Short mmCIF file of C-alpha atoms in Angstrom, two decimals:
data_model
loop_
_atom_site.label_atom_id
_atom_site.label_comp_id
_atom_site.label_asym_id
_atom_site.label_seq_id
_atom_site.Cartn_x
_atom_site.Cartn_y
_atom_site.Cartn_z
CA MET A 1 94.70 136.56 89.36
CA PRO A 2 92.66 134.40 86.82
CA PHE A 3 93.67 131.12 85.79
CA ASP A 4 92.64 130.18 82.14
CA THR A 5 92.30 126.29 82.28
CA GLU A 6 92.13 125.83 78.61
CA ALA A 7 95.12 127.66 77.94
CA PHE A 8 97.00 125.85 80.79
CA ALA A 9 96.01 122.40 79.13
CA THR A 10 97.06 123.83 75.48
CA ALA A 11 100.33 125.02 76.73
CA LEU A 12 100.78 121.35 78.80
CA ARG A 13 100.04 119.59 75.23
CA LYS A 14 101.72 121.73 72.92
CA ASN A 15 105.15 122.14 74.44
CA ALA A 16 105.69 118.37 75.57
CA LEU A 17 108.81 116.52 74.29
CA PRO A 18 108.85 113.32 72.60
CA PRO A 19 108.96 110.48 74.41
CA PHE A 20 110.53 111.36 77.64
CA GLY A 21 111.13 115.01 78.16
CA ALA A 22 114.19 116.68 79.16
CA GLY A 23 114.31 116.44 82.92
CA LYS A 24 112.89 119.87 83.05
CA CYS A 25 109.11 119.34 84.66
CA ALA A 26 108.89 122.09 86.71
CA ARG A 27 110.05 124.80 84.09
CA PHE A 28 107.61 123.21 81.70
CA VAL A 29 104.53 123.41 84.01
CA ARG A 30 105.91 126.98 85.15
CA LEU A 31 105.39 127.89 81.37
CA ALA A 32 101.94 126.48 81.26
CA ILE A 33 100.77 128.20 84.11
CA GLU A 34 101.97 131.56 83.02
CA ALA A 35 100.33 131.04 79.70
CA ALA A 36 97.04 130.14 81.40
CA GLY A 37 97.75 134.10 83.00
CA MET A 38 99.35 133.96 86.37
CA LYS A 39 102.86 135.14 87.22
CA THR A 40 105.00 132.64 89.17
CA ASP A 41 107.90 134.56 90.09
CA PRO A 42 109.33 134.48 92.59
CA HIS A 43 109.44 130.69 92.00
CA PRO A 44 111.73 127.67 93.08
CA GLY A 45 114.06 125.54 90.96
CA SER A 46 113.15 122.40 92.44
CA ALA A 47 109.66 120.50 91.47
CA LYS A 48 108.96 119.10 94.97
CA ASP A 49 109.22 123.03 96.27
CA TRP A 50 106.53 124.26 94.25
CA GLY A 51 103.60 123.79 96.73
CA PRO A 52 103.79 127.21 98.54
CA THR A 53 104.32 129.32 95.18
CA LEU A 54 100.91 127.36 94.28
CA GLU A 55 99.10 128.31 97.23
CA ARG A 56 100.50 131.90 96.67
CA LEU A 57 98.73 132.27 93.17
CA GLY A 58 95.49 130.62 95.25
CA PHE A 59 95.94 126.88 93.91
CA GLN A 60 94.14 124.79 96.92
CA PRO A 61 95.23 121.10 98.00
CA VAL A 62 92.97 118.66 96.83
CA ALA A 63 91.76 116.04 99.26
CA GLY A 64 92.57 112.30 98.47
CA GLU A 65 89.92 110.31 99.21
CA GLY A 66 88.31 109.17 95.83
CA TYR A 67 90.03 112.19 94.01
CA GLU A 68 89.08 112.55 90.53
CA PRO A 69 91.59 114.71 88.37
CA VAL A 70 90.41 117.82 86.39
CA PRO A 71 91.62 119.97 83.94
CA GLY A 72 94.14 122.53 85.64
CA ASP A 73 95.06 120.16 88.44
CA ILE A 74 99.09 120.26 88.95
CA ALA A 75 100.61 117.86 90.89
CA VAL A 76 103.68 118.37 93.40
CA ILE A 77 105.61 114.98 93.66
CA GLN A 78 108.53 114.50 96.52
CA THR A 79 111.77 112.83 95.71
CA THR A 80 112.66 109.46 95.21
CA THR A 81 116.00 107.69 95.16
CA GLU A 82 116.50 108.61 91.58
CA SER A 83 115.28 111.98 91.90
CA SER A 84 116.30 114.84 94.07
CA ASP A 85 114.16 116.99 92.75
CA GLY A 86 110.75 115.26 92.71
CA HIS A 87 108.36 115.83 90.10
CA MET A 88 105.62 118.50 88.95
CA GLN A 89 102.96 117.92 86.33
CA GLY A 90 99.59 119.55 85.05
CA TYR A 91 96.37 117.45 84.32
CA ASP A 92 95.10 118.62 80.32
CA GLY A 93 91.77 116.72 80.51
CA LYS A 94 93.05 113.73 79.39
CA ASN A 95 96.91 112.89 80.62
CA TRP A 96 99.23 113.81 83.27
CA SER A 97 102.13 115.97 81.49
CA SER A 98 105.20 118.08 82.52
CA ASP A 99 107.87 117.93 79.89
CA PHE A 100 106.39 115.01 78.48
CA VAL A 101 102.70 113.59 78.07
CA GLN A 102 103.28 110.80 80.93
CA ARG A 103 101.61 107.31 80.47
CA GLU A 104 99.76 107.61 83.97
CA PHE A 105 99.81 109.55 87.24
CA TRP A 106 103.54 108.34 87.88
CA PRO A 107 106.03 109.72 85.86
CA GLY A 108 109.07 107.27 85.64
CA PRO A 109 109.86 103.82 87.09
CA SER A 110 111.35 105.20 90.52
CA PHE A 111 108.04 107.36 91.18
CA ARG A 112 106.37 104.24 90.13
CA LYS A 113 108.05 101.53 92.63
CA GLU A 114 108.99 104.23 95.43
CA LYS A 115 105.32 105.90 95.56
CA PRO A 116 106.69 109.12 97.07
CA ALA A 117 104.09 111.94 99.09
CA PHE A 118 102.52 114.24 96.72
CA VAL A 119 99.85 117.23 96.66
CA VAL A 120 97.49 118.20 93.93
CA PHE A 121 96.21 121.07 93.64
CA ARG A 122 93.52 123.09 91.71
CA PHE A 123 92.32 126.58 91.31
CA PRO A 124 89.07 126.99 92.55
#
């Protein structure tokens, strides 16, 4: 199954809502994955549960030490005290985005404070 990184990045940028999204990160990243040429069904509803689906699509976890994001990377972040669904986001080459363009890797205050576990996935 092909993954068109440029189509993924374009969809992330085009669909992002200003300024803080609508709490639908998994949906918006899923739409970008589908715009990149992949079929995601069946898929989970919660962002935190997307790891196995990404692996089924051929994405692989990226090692942490010295990690530098590349366009097409997708991060699956686990829960915080304020987010029971966790978070899912993609990298477009300039920004991490989900249903909004993020100012940094961590999508919001509870994520910045708690720094929950996460895995970044990359299509080879």
